[in-house]
Amino acid sequence: MTEAPIGSKANKSQFDCYDDLAQDEPYFVIRAHDQLSDALVELHAYIGAGQSGAAHNKLADIMALVSEGAPRPSGSPKYRETFAISAAMERWRQKNG
Protein backbone atom coordinates (compact mmCIF):
# COMPACT_ATOMS: atom_id res chain seq x y z
CA MET A 1 0.00 0.00 0.00
CA THR A 2 1.38 3.43 -0.91
CA GLU A 3 1.56 6.23 1.61
CA ALA A 4 -0.75 9.19 1.13
CA PRO A 5 1.00 12.30 -0.21
CA ILE A 6 2.27 14.80 2.33
CA GLY A 7 -0.14 17.62 2.96
CA SER A 8 -3.22 15.46 2.35
CA LYS A 9 -5.99 14.70 4.83
CA ALA A 10 -4.49 11.25 5.33
CA ASN A 11 -0.92 12.51 5.79
CA LYS A 12 -1.03 16.01 7.25
CA SER A 13 2.05 18.20 7.11
CA GLN A 14 3.80 18.65 10.43
CA PHE A 15 2.98 22.34 9.94
CA ASP A 16 -0.73 21.80 9.26
CA CYS A 17 -2.51 24.62 11.03
CA TYR A 18 -6.19 23.80 10.62
CA ASP A 19 -6.66 22.56 14.20
CA ASP A 20 -4.76 25.60 15.52
CA LEU A 21 -6.84 28.26 13.76
CA ALA A 22 -8.65 30.71 15.99
CA GLN A 23 -12.43 30.50 15.52
CA ASP A 24 -12.45 33.89 13.77
CA GLU A 25 -9.17 33.51 11.86
CA PRO A 26 -9.65 33.58 8.09
CA TYR A 27 -7.81 30.96 6.04
CA PHE A 28 -7.46 30.00 2.40
CA VAL A 29 -6.96 26.52 0.95
CA ILE A 30 -5.24 25.82 -2.35
CA ARG A 31 -6.15 22.35 -3.55
CA ALA A 32 -4.03 20.25 -5.89
CA HIS A 33 -6.72 20.23 -8.58
CA ASP A 34 -6.14 23.98 -9.08
CA GLN A 35 -3.80 24.17 -12.07
CA LEU A 36 -1.74 26.88 -10.35
CA SER A 37 -1.55 25.19 -6.94
CA ASP A 38 1.99 23.81 -7.01
CA ALA A 39 3.44 26.97 -8.53
CA LEU A 40 1.68 29.21 -6.01
CA VAL A 41 2.85 27.14 -3.05
CA GLU A 42 6.39 27.12 -4.42
CA LEU A 43 6.24 30.91 -4.92
CA HIS A 44 5.09 31.31 -1.31
CA ALA A 45 8.03 29.20 -0.12
CA TYR A 46 10.57 31.18 -2.14
CA ILE A 47 9.20 34.50 -0.87
CA GLY A 48 9.16 33.27 2.72
CA ALA A 49 12.77 32.09 2.41
CA GLY A 50 13.87 35.42 0.96
CA GLN A 51 14.89 33.86 -2.35
CA SER A 52 13.87 36.77 -4.54
CA GLY A 53 15.49 35.46 -7.73
CA ALA A 54 13.75 32.09 -7.52
CA ALA A 55 10.49 33.84 -6.57
CA HIS A 56 10.79 36.13 -9.59
CA ASN A 57 11.37 33.14 -11.88
CA LYS A 58 8.42 31.22 -10.43
CA LEU A 59 6.16 34.26 -10.79
CA ALA A 60 7.24 34.50 -14.44
CA ASP A 61 6.27 30.82 -14.86
CA ILE A 62 2.86 31.54 -13.31
CA MET A 63 2.30 34.56 -15.54
CA ALA A 64 3.17 32.47 -18.60
CA LEU A 65 0.59 29.89 -17.55
CA VAL A 66 -2.18 32.45 -17.08
CA SER A 67 -1.31 34.41 -20.22
CA GLU A 68 -2.84 31.52 -22.15
CA GLY A 69 -6.14 32.19 -20.39
CA ALA A 70 -7.18 32.96 -16.85
CA PRO A 71 -8.14 29.86 -14.83
CA ARG A 72 -11.44 31.53 -13.91
CA PRO A 73 -13.18 34.68 -15.09
CA SER A 74 -12.61 37.81 -13.00
CA GLY A 75 -16.35 38.13 -12.39
CA SER A 76 -16.73 34.67 -10.89
CA PRO A 77 -17.95 34.36 -7.30
CA LYS A 78 -14.84 32.33 -6.40
CA TYR A 79 -12.56 35.09 -7.70
CA ARG A 80 -14.44 37.79 -5.74
CA GLU A 81 -14.47 35.69 -2.57
CA THR A 82 -10.69 35.23 -2.79
CA PHE A 83 -10.25 39.00 -2.52
CA ALA A 84 -12.74 39.14 0.36
CA ILE A 85 -10.71 36.49 2.23
CA SER A 86 -7.50 38.43 1.58
CA ALA A 87 -9.05 41.59 3.02
CA ALA A 88 -10.40 39.65 6.02
CA MET A 89 -6.91 38.23 6.66
CA GLU A 90 -5.40 41.71 6.66
CA ARG A 91 -8.07 43.04 9.06
CA TRP A 92 -7.68 40.00 11.35
CA ARG A 93 -3.88 40.44 11.49
CA GLN A 94 -4.21 44.16 12.29
CA LYS A 95 -6.66 43.36 15.08
CA ASN A 96 -4.79 40.35 16.51
CA GLY A 97 -1.18 41.32 15.87
Coordinates of C-alpha atoms in Angstrom, one line a residue:
M1 CA 0.0 0.0 0.0
T2 CA 1.4 3.4 -0.9
E3 CA 1.6 6.2 1.6
A4 CA -0.8 9.2 1.1
P5 CA 1.0 12.3 -0.2
I6 CA 2.3 14.8 2.3
G7 CA -0.1 17.6 3.0
S8 CA -3.2 15.5 2.3
K9 CA -6.0 14.7 4.8
A10 CA -4.5 11.2 5.3
N11 CA -0.9 12.5 5.8
K12 CA -1.0 16.0 7.3
S13 CA 2.0 18.2 7.1
Q14 CA 3.8 18.6 10.4
F15 CA 3.0 22.3 9.9
D16 CA -0.7 21.8 9.3
C17 CA -2.5 24.6 11.0
Y18 CA -6.2 23.8 10.6
D19 CA -6.7 22.6 14.2
D20 CA -4.8 25.6 15.5
L21 CA -6.8 28.3 13.8
A22 CA -8.6 30.7 16.0
Q23 CA -12.4 30.5 15.5
D24 CA -12.4 33.9 13.8
E25 CA -9.2 33.5 11.9
P26 CA -9.6 33.6 8.1
Y27 CA -7.8 31.0 6.0
F28 CA -7.5 30.0 2.4
V29 CA -7.0 26.5 1.0
I30 CA -5.2 25.8 -2.3
R31 CA -6.1 22.3 -3.6
A32 CA -4.0 20.2 -5.9
H33 CA -6.7 20.2 -8.6
D34 CA -6.1 24.0 -9.1
Q35 CA -3.8 24.2 -12.1
L36 CA -1.7 26.9 -10.4
S37 CA -1.5 25.2 -6.9
D38 CA 2.0 23.8 -7.0
A39 CA 3.4 27.0 -8.5
L40 CA 1.7 29.2 -6.0
V41 CA 2.8 27.1 -3.1
E42 CA 6.4 27.1 -4.4
L43 CA 6.2 30.9 -4.9
H44 CA 5.1 31.3 -1.3
A45 CA 8.0 29.2 -0.1
Y46 CA 10.6 31.2 -2.1
I47 CA 9.2 34.5 -0.9
G48 CA 9.2 33.3 2.7
A49 CA 12.8 32.1 2.4
G50 CA 13.9 35.4 1.0
Q51 CA 14.9 33.9 -2.4
S52 CA 13.9 36.8 -4.5
G53 CA 15.5 35.5 -7.7
A54 CA 13.7 32.1 -7.5
A55 CA 10.5 33.8 -6.6
H56 CA 10.8 36.1 -9.6
N57 CA 11.4 33.1 -11.9
K58 CA 8.4 31.2 -10.4
L59 CA 6.2 34.3 -10.8
A60 CA 7.2 34.5 -14.4
D61 CA 6.3 30.8 -14.9
I62 CA 2.9 31.5 -13.3
M63 CA 2.3 34.6 -15.5
A64 CA 3.2 32.5 -18.6
L65 CA 0.6 29.9 -17.6
V66 CA -2.2 32.4 -17.1
S67 CA -1.3 34.4 -20.2
E68 CA -2.8 31.5 -22.2
G69 CA -6.1 32.2 -20.4
A70 CA -7.2 33.0 -16.8
P71 CA -8.1 29.9 -14.8
R72 CA -11.4 31.5 -13.9
P73 CA -13.2 34.7 -15.1
S74 CA -12.6 37.8 -13.0
G75 CA -16.3 38.1 -12.4
S76 CA -16.7 34.7 -10.9
P77 CA -18.0 34.4 -7.3
K78 CA -14.8 32.3 -6.4
Y79 CA -12.6 35.1 -7.7
R80 CA -14.4 37.8 -5.7
E81 CA -14.5 35.7 -2.6
T82 CA -10.7 35.2 -2.8
F83 CA -10.2 39.0 -2.5
A84 CA -12.7 39.1 0.4
I85 CA -10.7 36.5 2.2
S86 CA -7.5 38.4 1.6
A87 CA -9.0 41.6 3.0
A88 CA -10.4 39.6 6.0
M89 CA -6.9 38.2 6.7
E90 CA -5.4 41.7 6.7
R91 CA -8.1 43.0 9.1
W92 CA -7.7 40.0 11.4
R93 CA -3.9 40.4 11.5
Q94 CA -4.2 44.2 12.3
K95 CA -6.7 43.4 15.1
N96 CA -4.8 40.4 16.5
G97 CA -1.2 41.3 15.9

